Amino acid sequence: MQTATILNRQWIYKKRPTGRVGSEHYELRETELRSELAVNEVLIEARYFSVDPYMRIQQAERNTWEAPHPLGIVQRGGVVGQVVNSQSAAFVPGDWVVTFSGWQTHAVCHAGELQKLNTEAASVTTALGVLGMPGRTAWFGLMDAGSPKPGDVVVVSGAAGAVGSLVVQFAKRAGCRVYGIAGGADKCRFLVDNLRLDGAIDYRAFSAPAELSAEILRQTGGVDIYFDNVGGRITDAVIPHIKKRARIIICGAISQYDGGLDNPEQGPRFLHHILFQRATIQGILARDYTHRMDEMLAVVAPWVKNGEIYFAETIVDGFEKLPDALNSLFEGKNLGKLLVRA
Ligand SMILES: NC(=O)c1ccc[n+]([C@@H]2O[C@H](COP(=O)([O-])OP(=O)(O)OC[C@H]3O[C@@H](n4cnc5c(N)ncnc54)[C@H](OP(=O)(O)O)[C@@H]3O)[C@@H](O)[C@H]2O)c1
């Protein structure tokens, strides 16, 4: 048994943001981590950190789907790492694992908190993206809540992001006509050229709400499924174009996370269209589908292995960049899943 200590670098969540989150809301701390392990404990070193919009939601003072992220502890989050030392028969040094040890370079975990990754089946980073929480969100959000049918017109906001870029591909595979809304010409080109969408709308090119709304109608002709990652003015522009029995899936509202969730400027908007079209709105949460993860992996993992799904990743190098990376989600700097490499 080793007795040495390990220098552990941690991002401690210190202060609740009222607007945009940044490094001023965190403290970089160095601590010593014991390396002696009890039975069934495993020491891991983090290699990739997941950076997710929900982190900002949980920084609010109010309850969401759970209590707010406590102050003074390591920022929680998904991690892909490697085993350094193990007192569990299930893990040996060098094994790749996915876990939820948060923004710290090392962690002592119980073996039950780790899931071993098969490095031959897919790149390890997919465990935080297409074969992880974002993939689960996209799959069950669309297939369960959206019930897509061939020929349905599907519109996805945040379409070039981690969840959105998967939803659009799953919808294409379900035989739908699919349109993505994203910020900037490059992302829109990516949606049409790489993901083979039927159309893409650059919301930044339309500052007047009526023009954005008119462009959505012009391209789509009406919407059967709206998968919403963004909320705000983009959603205002889509909802008047829903068709009869449309399904609106509320996955996220990132345009409101900088303070709009705590102090909304207005109440729900354009909901009379739900009445006119007898549509449904459903919120979906990834954790409600955790127990069905194998169901999703059985379908999607072979697509990934065969190169049939395009999973874009934006990888930022440097543990010290984590808070800035979180901030960058709100400026749209990522294409696909945003990760930080240790
Ligand atoms: N319900 C669930 O269980 C669940 C699970 C995962 C994620 N989510 C939600 O799904 C959404 C996407 O998450 P993700 O992990 O896939 O992140 P992501 O889409 O990879 O990254 C965020 C993207 O949001 C867009 N964005 C940021 N601020 C915006 C604004 N003011 N207006 C319009 N677009 C804006 C940016 O793309 P552009 O360059 O296109 O603006 C940015 O790249 C988020 O709302 C997140 O909270 C929900």
CSV table of C-alpha atoms and ligand atoms in Angstrom, one decimal:
chain,number,residue,atom,x,y,z
A,1,MET,CA,0.0,0.0,0.0
A,2,GLN,CA,1.4,3.4,-0.9
A,3,THR,CA,1.4,6.2,1.6
A,4,ALA,CA,2.4,9.2,-0.5
A,5,THR,CA,0.1,12.1,-1.0
A,6,ILE,CA,-0.9,13.5,-4.4
A,7,LEU,CA,-1.3,17.1,-5.3
A,8,ASN,CA,-4.9,17.6,-6.3
A,9,ARG,CA,-6.0,20.7,-8.2
A,10,GLN,CA,-9.6,21.7,-7.7
A,11,TRP,CA,-12.0,24.3,-9.0
A,12,ILE,CA,-14.1,25.3,-6.0
A,13,TYR,CA,-17.5,26.9,-6.7
A,14,LYS,CA,-17.3,30.0,-4.5
A,15,LYS,CA,-19.9,32.7,-5.5
A,16,ARG,CA,-23.3,32.7,-7.2
A,17,PRO,CA,-23.3,34.6,-10.5
A,18,THR,CA,-26.2,37.0,-11.2
A,19,GLY,CA,-25.3,37.3,-14.9
A,20,ARG,CA,-22.6,35.5,-16.8
A,21,VAL,CA,-20.5,32.9,-15.0
A,22,GLY,CA,-16.7,33.3,-15.1
A,23,SER,CA,-13.5,32.5,-13.2
A,24,GLU,CA,-14.5,35.1,-10.6
A,25,HIS,CA,-17.1,32.7,-9.3
A,26,TYR,CA,-14.5,30.0,-8.7
A,27,GLU,CA,-11.3,29.5,-6.7
A,28,LEU,CA,-8.4,27.3,-7.9
A,29,ARG,CA,-7.3,25.3,-4.9
A,30,GLU,CA,-4.4,22.9,-4.4
A,31,THR,CA,-4.9,20.2,-1.8
A,32,GLU,CA,-3.2,17.0,-0.8
A,33,LEU,CA,-5.1,13.9,-1.5
A,34,ARG,CA,-4.4,10.7,0.4
A,35,SER,CA,-3.3,7.9,-1.8
A,36,GLU,CA,-4.0,5.0,0.6
A,37,LEU,CA,-7.1,3.3,-0.6
A,38,ALA,CA,-9.6,1.3,1.4
A,39,VAL,CA,-11.2,-1.8,0.0
A,40,ASN,CA,-13.2,-1.1,-3.2
A,41,GLU,CA,-11.7,2.4,-3.5
A,42,VAL,CA,-10.0,3.5,-6.7
A,43,LEU,CA,-7.8,6.5,-7.3
A,44,ILE,CA,-8.4,8.2,-10.7
A,45,GLU,CA,-6.7,11.0,-12.6
A,46,ALA,CA,-9.0,13.1,-14.7
A,47,ARG,CA,-8.3,13.4,-18.5
A,48,TYR,CA,-11.4,15.1,-19.9
A,49,PHE,CA,-14.0,17.3,-18.1
A,50,SER,CA,-17.5,17.8,-19.3
A,51,VAL,CA,-18.6,21.4,-19.5
A,52,ASP,CA,-22.4,21.7,-19.6
A,53,PRO,CA,-25.0,24.5,-19.6
A,54,TYR,CA,-26.9,22.8,-16.7
A,55,MET,CA,-24.0,23.9,-14.5
A,56,ARG,CA,-25.1,27.5,-14.8
A,57,ILE,CA,-28.8,26.5,-14.0
A,58,GLN,CA,-27.7,24.9,-10.8
A,59,GLN,CA,-25.8,28.0,-9.8
A,60,ALA,CA,-29.1,29.8,-9.2
A,61,GLU,CA,-30.2,30.4,-5.7
A,62,ARG,CA,-33.5,28.6,-6.1
A,63,ASN,CA,-34.4,24.9,-6.4
A,64,THR,CA,-34.5,23.6,-9.9
A,65,TRP,CA,-35.0,19.9,-10.4
A,66,GLU,CA,-32.8,19.7,-7.2
A,67,ALA,CA,-31.3,22.0,-4.6
A,68,PRO,CA,-28.8,24.6,-5.9
A,69,HIS,CA,-25.1,23.5,-6.3
A,70,PRO,CA,-23.6,24.2,-2.8
A,71,LEU,CA,-20.9,26.9,-2.5
A,72,GLY,CA,-17.5,25.9,-1.2
A,73,ILE,CA,-17.2,22.5,-2.9
A,74,VAL,CA,-15.7,21.2,-6.1
A,75,GLN,CA,-17.8,22.0,-9.2
A,76,ARG,CA,-19.7,18.9,-9.9
A,77,GLY,CA,-19.5,17.4,-13.4
A,78,GLY,CA,-18.9,14.4,-15.6
A,79,VAL,CA,-15.3,13.2,-16.0
A,80,VAL,CA,-13.4,10.7,-18.1
A,81,GLY,CA,-10.2,9.6,-16.4
A,82,GLN,CA,-7.7,6.8,-15.9
A,83,VAL,CA,-7.2,4.6,-12.9
A,84,VAL,CA,-4.0,5.3,-11.1
A,85,ASN,CA,-4.3,2.9,-8.2
A,86,SER,CA,-7.0,0.4,-7.3
A,87,GLN,CA,-8.2,-1.6,-4.3
A,88,SER,CA,-11.1,-3.1,-6.4
A,89,ALA,CA,-10.9,-6.3,-8.3
A,90,ALA,CA,-12.9,-4.6,-11.1
A,91,PHE,CA,-10.2,-2.0,-12.0
A,92,VAL,CA,-6.5,-2.0,-12.7
A,93,PRO,CA,-4.2,1.0,-13.3
A,94,GLY,CA,-4.6,2.4,-16.8
A,95,ASP,CA,-8.3,1.5,-17.1
A,96,TRP,CA,-10.3,4.3,-18.6
A,97,VAL,CA,-13.5,5.2,-16.7
A,98,VAL,CA,-16.3,7.7,-16.7
A,99,THR,CA,-17.6,9.1,-13.4
A,100,PHE,CA,-18.9,12.2,-11.8
A,101,SER,CA,-16.0,13.4,-9.8
A,102,GLY,CA,-16.2,17.1,-10.9
A,103,TRP,CA,-13.6,19.7,-11.7
A,104,GLN,CA,-10.5,18.2,-9.9
A,105,THR,CA,-7.5,16.5,-11.3
A,106,HIS,CA,-7.7,13.5,-9.1
A,107,ALA,CA,-10.3,11.7,-7.0
A,108,VAL,CA,-10.7,8.7,-4.8
A,109,CYS,CA,-13.9,7.0,-5.8
A,110,HIS,CA,-15.8,4.0,-4.7
A,111,ALA,CA,-15.7,1.3,-7.5
A,112,GLY,CA,-19.5,1.6,-7.7
A,113,GLU,CA,-19.2,5.2,-8.9
A,114,LEU,CA,-17.1,4.2,-11.9
A,115,GLN,CA,-18.0,2.8,-15.2
A,116,LYS,CA,-15.2,1.2,-17.2
A,117,LEU,CA,-14.9,2.3,-20.9
A,118,ASN,CA,-14.3,0.0,-23.8
A,119,THR,CA,-11.6,1.9,-25.7
A,120,GLU,CA,-11.9,-0.3,-28.7
A,121,ALA,CA,-15.6,0.4,-29.3
A,122,ALA,CA,-15.4,4.3,-29.4
A,123,SER,CA,-13.1,7.1,-28.4
A,124,VAL,CA,-13.3,7.7,-24.6
A,125,THR,CA,-14.6,11.2,-25.0
A,126,THR,CA,-17.9,9.8,-26.4
A,127,ALA,CA,-18.8,8.8,-22.8
A,128,LEU,CA,-19.4,12.5,-22.1
A,129,GLY,CA,-21.1,13.2,-25.4
A,130,VAL,CA,-22.9,11.0,-27.9
A,131,LEU,CA,-22.7,7.9,-25.7
A,132,GLY,CA,-23.3,9.8,-22.5
A,133,MET,CA,-25.7,12.3,-21.0
A,134,PRO,CA,-26.1,14.5,-24.1
A,135,GLY,CA,-26.8,11.5,-26.3
A,136,ARG,CA,-29.3,10.2,-23.8
A,137,THR,CA,-31.0,13.6,-23.7
A,138,ALA,CA,-31.2,13.8,-27.5
A,139,TRP,CA,-32.4,10.2,-28.0
A,140,PHE,CA,-35.2,10.1,-25.4
A,141,GLY,CA,-36.1,13.7,-25.8
A,142,LEU,CA,-36.8,13.2,-29.5
A,143,MET,CA,-37.9,9.6,-29.6
A,144,ASP,CA,-40.0,9.5,-26.4
A,145,ALA,CA,-41.3,13.0,-26.1
A,146,GLY,CA,-41.3,13.9,-29.8
A,147,SER,CA,-42.6,10.6,-31.3
A,148,PRO,CA,-41.2,11.4,-34.7
A,149,LYS,CA,-42.9,10.0,-37.8
A,150,PRO,CA,-41.5,9.9,-41.3
A,151,GLY,CA,-42.3,13.1,-43.1
A,152,ASP,CA,-42.6,15.2,-39.9
A,153,VAL,CA,-41.0,18.6,-40.0
A,154,VAL,CA,-38.6,18.9,-37.1
A,155,VAL,CA,-37.0,22.2,-36.0
A,156,VAL,CA,-34.1,22.2,-33.5
A,157,SER,CA,-32.7,25.2,-31.8
A,158,GLY,CA,-29.1,25.1,-30.6
A,159,ALA,CA,-28.7,22.7,-33.5
A,160,ALA,CA,-24.9,22.7,-33.7
A,161,GLY,CA,-24.4,22.0,-30.0
A,162,ALA,CA,-23.8,18.7,-28.1
A,163,VAL,CA,-27.5,17.8,-27.8
A,164,GLY,CA,-28.8,19.6,-30.8
A,165,SER,CA,-26.4,18.1,-33.3
A,166,LEU,CA,-27.5,14.6,-32.2
A,167,VAL,CA,-31.2,15.4,-32.2
A,168,VAL,CA,-31.0,16.5,-35.8
A,169,GLN,CA,-29.3,13.3,-36.9
A,170,PHE,CA,-31.7,11.1,-35.0
A,171,ALA,CA,-34.6,12.9,-36.6
A,172,LYS,CA,-33.1,12.5,-40.1
A,173,ARG,CA,-32.7,8.8,-39.4
A,174,ALA,CA,-36.4,8.7,-38.3
A,175,GLY,CA,-37.3,9.9,-41.8
A,176,CYS,CA,-38.1,13.5,-40.8
A,177,ARG,CA,-37.5,16.7,-42.7
A,178,VAL,CA,-35.1,18.5,-40.4
A,179,TYR,CA,-34.1,22.2,-39.9
A,180,GLY,CA,-31.5,23.5,-37.5
A,181,ILE,CA,-31.3,26.9,-35.9
A,182,ALA,CA,-27.8,28.0,-34.9
A,183,GLY,CA,-25.6,31.1,-34.6
A,184,GLY,CA,-23.4,32.0,-37.5
A,185,ALA,CA,-22.8,31.0,-41.2
A,186,ASP,CA,-20.2,28.4,-40.3
A,187,LYS,CA,-22.4,26.4,-38.0
A,188,CYS,CA,-25.2,26.6,-40.5
A,189,ARG,CA,-22.9,25.3,-43.2
A,190,PHE,CA,-21.9,22.4,-40.9
A,191,LEU,CA,-25.6,21.5,-40.4
A,192,VAL,CA,-26.3,21.3,-44.1
A,193,ASP,CA,-23.0,20.0,-45.4
A,194,ASN,CA,-21.9,17.6,-42.7
A,195,LEU,CA,-25.2,16.7,-41.0
A,196,ARG,CA,-27.2,16.7,-44.2
A,197,LEU,CA,-30.1,18.7,-42.8
A,198,ASP,CA,-32.8,20.0,-45.1
A,199,GLY,CA,-32.1,23.6,-44.1
A,200,ALA,CA,-30.4,25.7,-41.5
A,201,ILE,CA,-31.3,29.2,-40.1
A,202,ASP,CA,-28.7,31.5,-38.7
A,203,TYR,CA,-30.6,33.4,-36.0
A,204,ARG,CA,-27.9,36.0,-35.7
A,205,ALA,CA,-28.5,37.1,-39.3
A,206,PHE,CA,-32.1,38.2,-38.2
A,207,SER,CA,-32.1,40.9,-35.6
A,208,ALA,CA,-35.8,41.7,-36.1
A,209,PRO,CA,-38.0,39.0,-34.6
A,210,ALA,CA,-40.5,39.1,-37.4
A,211,GLU,CA,-37.8,38.5,-40.0
A,212,LEU,CA,-36.5,35.4,-38.1
A,213,SER,CA,-40.0,34.1,-37.8
A,214,ALA,CA,-40.7,34.7,-41.5
A,215,GLU,CA,-37.5,32.8,-42.5
A,216,ILE,CA,-38.4,29.8,-40.3
A,217,LEU,CA,-41.8,29.7,-42.0
A,218,ARG,CA,-40.3,30.2,-45.5
A,219,GLN,CA,-37.9,27.3,-45.0
A,220,THR,CA,-40.0,24.8,-43.1
A,221,GLY,CA,-43.6,25.5,-44.2
A,222,GLY,CA,-44.7,24.7,-40.6
A,223,VAL,CA,-43.4,22.6,-37.7
A,224,ASP,CA,-44.5,19.2,-36.3
A,225,ILE,CA,-41.8,18.9,-33.7
A,226,TYR,CA,-39.9,21.7,-32.1
A,227,PHE,CA,-36.9,20.6,-30.0
A,228,ASP,CA,-36.0,23.6,-28.0
A,229,ASN,CA,-32.5,24.0,-26.4
A,230,VAL,CA,-32.5,27.8,-26.3
A,231,GLY,CA,-35.8,29.5,-25.5
A,232,GLY,CA,-36.2,33.3,-25.7
A,233,ARG,CA,-36.6,35.1,-29.0
A,234,ILE,CA,-35.8,32.0,-31.1
A,235,THR,CA,-38.7,30.1,-29.5
A,236,ASP,CA,-41.0,33.1,-29.9
A,237,ALA,CA,-40.2,32.9,-33.6
A,238,VAL,CA,-40.9,29.2,-34.0
A,239,ILE,CA,-44.1,28.7,-32.0
A,240,PRO,CA,-46.4,30.7,-34.2
A,241,HIS,CA,-45.6,28.1,-37.0
A,242,ILE,CA,-46.5,24.9,-35.2
A,243,LYS,CA,-48.8,22.6,-37.0
A,244,LYS,CA,-51.8,20.7,-35.6
A,245,ARG,CA,-50.8,18.2,-32.9
A,246,ALA,CA,-47.3,19.6,-32.8
A,247,ARG,CA,-45.0,18.4,-30.1
A,248,ILE,CA,-42.8,21.0,-28.4
A,249,ILE,CA,-39.9,19.5,-26.3
A,250,ILE,CA,-38.4,21.9,-23.8
A,251,CYS,CA,-34.9,20.5,-23.3
A,252,GLY,CA,-33.2,23.8,-22.3
A,253,ALA,CA,-33.4,27.6,-22.4
A,254,ILE,CA,-29.8,28.6,-22.6
A,255,SER,CA,-30.6,32.1,-23.8
A,256,GLN,CA,-32.1,32.7,-20.3
A,257,TYR,CA,-29.5,31.2,-18.1
A,258,ASP,CA,-27.5,34.4,-17.5
A,259,GLY,CA,-30.2,35.7,-15.1
A,260,GLY,CA,-33.5,35.3,-17.1
A,261,LEU,CA,-34.4,32.2,-15.2
A,262,ASP,CA,-34.3,34.0,-11.8
A,263,ASN,CA,-35.9,37.3,-13.0
A,264,PRO,CA,-37.9,36.5,-16.1
A,265,GLU,CA,-38.8,39.6,-18.1
A,266,GLN,CA,-42.1,38.1,-19.2
A,267,GLY,CA,-44.3,35.1,-18.6
A,268,PRO,CA,-44.7,32.3,-21.1
A,269,ARG,CA,-45.4,33.6,-24.6
A,270,PHE,CA,-47.4,32.7,-27.6
A,271,LEU,CA,-49.1,29.8,-25.8
A,272,HIS,CA,-52.4,30.5,-27.5
A,273,HIS,CA,-50.9,28.6,-30.4
A,274,ILE,CA,-50.9,25.5,-28.3
A,275,LEU,CA,-54.6,26.0,-28.0
A,276,PHE,CA,-55.1,26.7,-31.7
A,277,GLN,CA,-53.1,23.6,-32.8
A,278,ARG,CA,-54.0,21.3,-29.9
A,279,ALA,CA,-50.2,20.9,-29.4
A,280,THR,CA,-48.3,19.6,-26.4
A,281,ILE,CA,-45.3,21.0,-24.6
A,282,GLN,CA,-43.2,18.6,-22.6
A,283,GLY,CA,-40.1,19.3,-20.5
A,284,ILE,CA,-37.6,16.5,-20.6
A,285,LEU,CA,-34.7,15.7,-18.2
A,286,ALA,CA,-31.8,13.4,-18.9
A,287,ARG,CA,-31.7,11.9,-15.5
A,288,ASP,CA,-35.3,10.6,-15.9
A,289,TYR,CA,-33.9,8.2,-18.6
A,290,THR,CA,-30.7,7.0,-16.8
A,291,HIS,CA,-32.2,3.6,-16.2
A,292,ARG,CA,-32.9,3.3,-19.9
A,293,MET,CA,-29.3,4.1,-21.0
A,294,ASP,CA,-28.7,0.6,-22.3
A,295,GLU,CA,-31.8,0.9,-24.6
A,296,MET,CA,-30.2,4.0,-26.2
A,297,LEU,CA,-26.7,2.6,-26.4
A,298,ALA,CA,-28.0,-0.6,-28.1
A,299,VAL,CA,-29.1,1.6,-31.0
A,300,VAL,CA,-26.7,4.5,-31.1
A,301,ALA,CA,-23.4,2.8,-30.1
A,302,PRO,CA,-23.3,0.7,-33.4
A,303,TRP,CA,-24.0,3.9,-35.4
A,304,VAL,CA,-21.0,5.5,-33.7
A,305,LYS,CA,-18.8,2.5,-34.2
A,306,ASN,CA,-19.7,2.3,-37.9
A,307,GLY,CA,-19.2,6.1,-38.4
A,308,GLU,CA,-22.8,6.7,-39.2
A,309,ILE,CA,-23.2,9.5,-36.6
A,310,TYR,CA,-21.2,12.7,-36.8
A,311,PHE,CA,-20.2,13.7,-33.3
A,312,ALA,CA,-18.5,17.0,-33.3
A,313,GLU,CA,-16.3,17.9,-30.2
A,314,THR,CA,-14.6,21.1,-29.2
A,315,ILE,CA,-11.7,20.3,-26.9
A,316,VAL,CA,-10.1,23.1,-24.9
A,317,ASP,CA,-6.6,22.3,-23.4
A,318,GLY,CA,-5.8,23.1,-19.8
A,319,PHE,CA,-7.5,22.4,-16.4
A,320,GLU,CA,-7.1,26.1,-15.5
A,321,LYS,CA,-9.4,27.0,-18.5
A,322,LEU,CA,-12.5,25.3,-17.0
A,323,PRO,CA,-14.5,28.4,-15.8
A,324,ASP,CA,-13.7,30.2,-19.1
A,325,ALA,CA,-14.8,27.2,-21.0
A,326,LEU,CA,-18.1,27.2,-19.2
A,327,ASN,CA,-18.5,30.9,-20.0
A,328,SER,CA,-17.8,30.2,-23.7
A,329,LEU,CA,-20.9,28.1,-24.0
A,330,PHE,CA,-22.9,31.3,-23.7
A,331,GLU,CA,-21.0,32.8,-26.6
A,332,GLY,CA,-21.5,29.8,-28.9
A,333,LYS,CA,-17.8,29.1,-29.2
A,334,ASN,CA,-18.3,25.4,-29.3
A,335,LEU,CA,-19.3,23.1,-32.1
A,336,GLY,CA,-20.8,19.9,-30.7
A,337,LYS,CA,-19.7,18.7,-27.3
A,338,LEU,CA,-17.5,21.0,-25.3
A,339,LEU,CA,-14.7,19.3,-23.3
A,340,VAL,CA,-11.7,20.4,-21.4
A,341,ARG,CA,-8.6,18.2,-21.5
A,342,ALA,CA,-6.5,18.1,-18.3
B,1,LIG,N1,-33.1,18.6,-20.2
B,1,LIG,C1,-31.9,18.0,-20.0
B,1,LIG,O1,-31.8,16.9,-19.4
B,1,LIG,C2,-30.7,18.5,-20.7
B,1,LIG,C3,-29.5,17.8,-20.9
B,1,LIG,C4,-28.5,18.4,-21.5
B,1,LIG,C5,-28.6,19.7,-22.0
B,1,LIG,N2,-29.8,20.4,-21.8
B,1,LIG,C6,-30.0,21.7,-22.4
B,1,LIG,O2,-29.8,21.6,-23.8
B,1,LIG,C7,-29.2,22.9,-24.2
B,1,LIG,C8,-28.0,22.5,-25.0
B,1,LIG,O3,-27.1,21.9,-24.2
B,1,LIG,P1,-25.7,21.4,-24.8
B,1,LIG,O4,-25.0,20.6,-23.7
B,1,LIG,O5,-26.0,20.6,-26.0
B,1,LIG,O6,-24.9,22.7,-25.0
B,1,LIG,P2,-24.4,23.2,-26.5
B,1,LIG,O7,-25.6,23.4,-27.3
B,1,LIG,O8,-23.3,22.4,-26.9
B,1,LIG,O9,-23.8,24.6,-26.2
B,1,LIG,C9,-24.5,25.8,-25.9
B,1,LIG,C10,-24.9,26.5,-27.3
B,1,LIG,O10,-26.0,27.3,-27.0
B,1,LIG,C11,-26.1,28.3,-27.9
B,1,LIG,N3,-26.4,29.6,-27.2
B,1,LIG,C12,-25.7,30.1,-26.2
B,1,LIG,N4,-26.3,31.2,-25.8
B,1,LIG,C13,-27.3,31.4,-26.7
B,1,LIG,C14,-28.3,32.5,-26.8
B,1,LIG,N5,-28.4,33.5,-26.0
B,1,LIG,N6,-29.2,32.3,-27.8
B,1,LIG,C15,-29.2,31.3,-28.7
B,1,LIG,N7,-28.3,30.3,-28.6
B,1,LIG,C16,-27.4,30.4,-27.6
B,1,LIG,C17,-24.7,28.4,-28.6
B,1,LIG,O11,-24.8,28.0,-29.9
B,1,LIG,P3,-25.0,29.1,-31.1
B,1,LIG,O12,-23.6,29.4,-31.6
B,1,LIG,O13,-25.8,28.3,-32.1
B,1,LIG,O14,-25.7,30.3,-30.5
B,1,LIG,C18,-23.8,27.4,-27.8
B,1,LIG,O15,-22.8,26.8,-28.6
B,1,LIG,C19,-29.0,23.7,-23.0
B,1,LIG,O16,-30.1,24.6,-22.9
B,1,LIG,C20,-28.9,22.7,-21.9
B,1,LIG,O17,-29.3,23.3,-20.7
B,1,LIG,C21,-30.8,19.8,-21.2
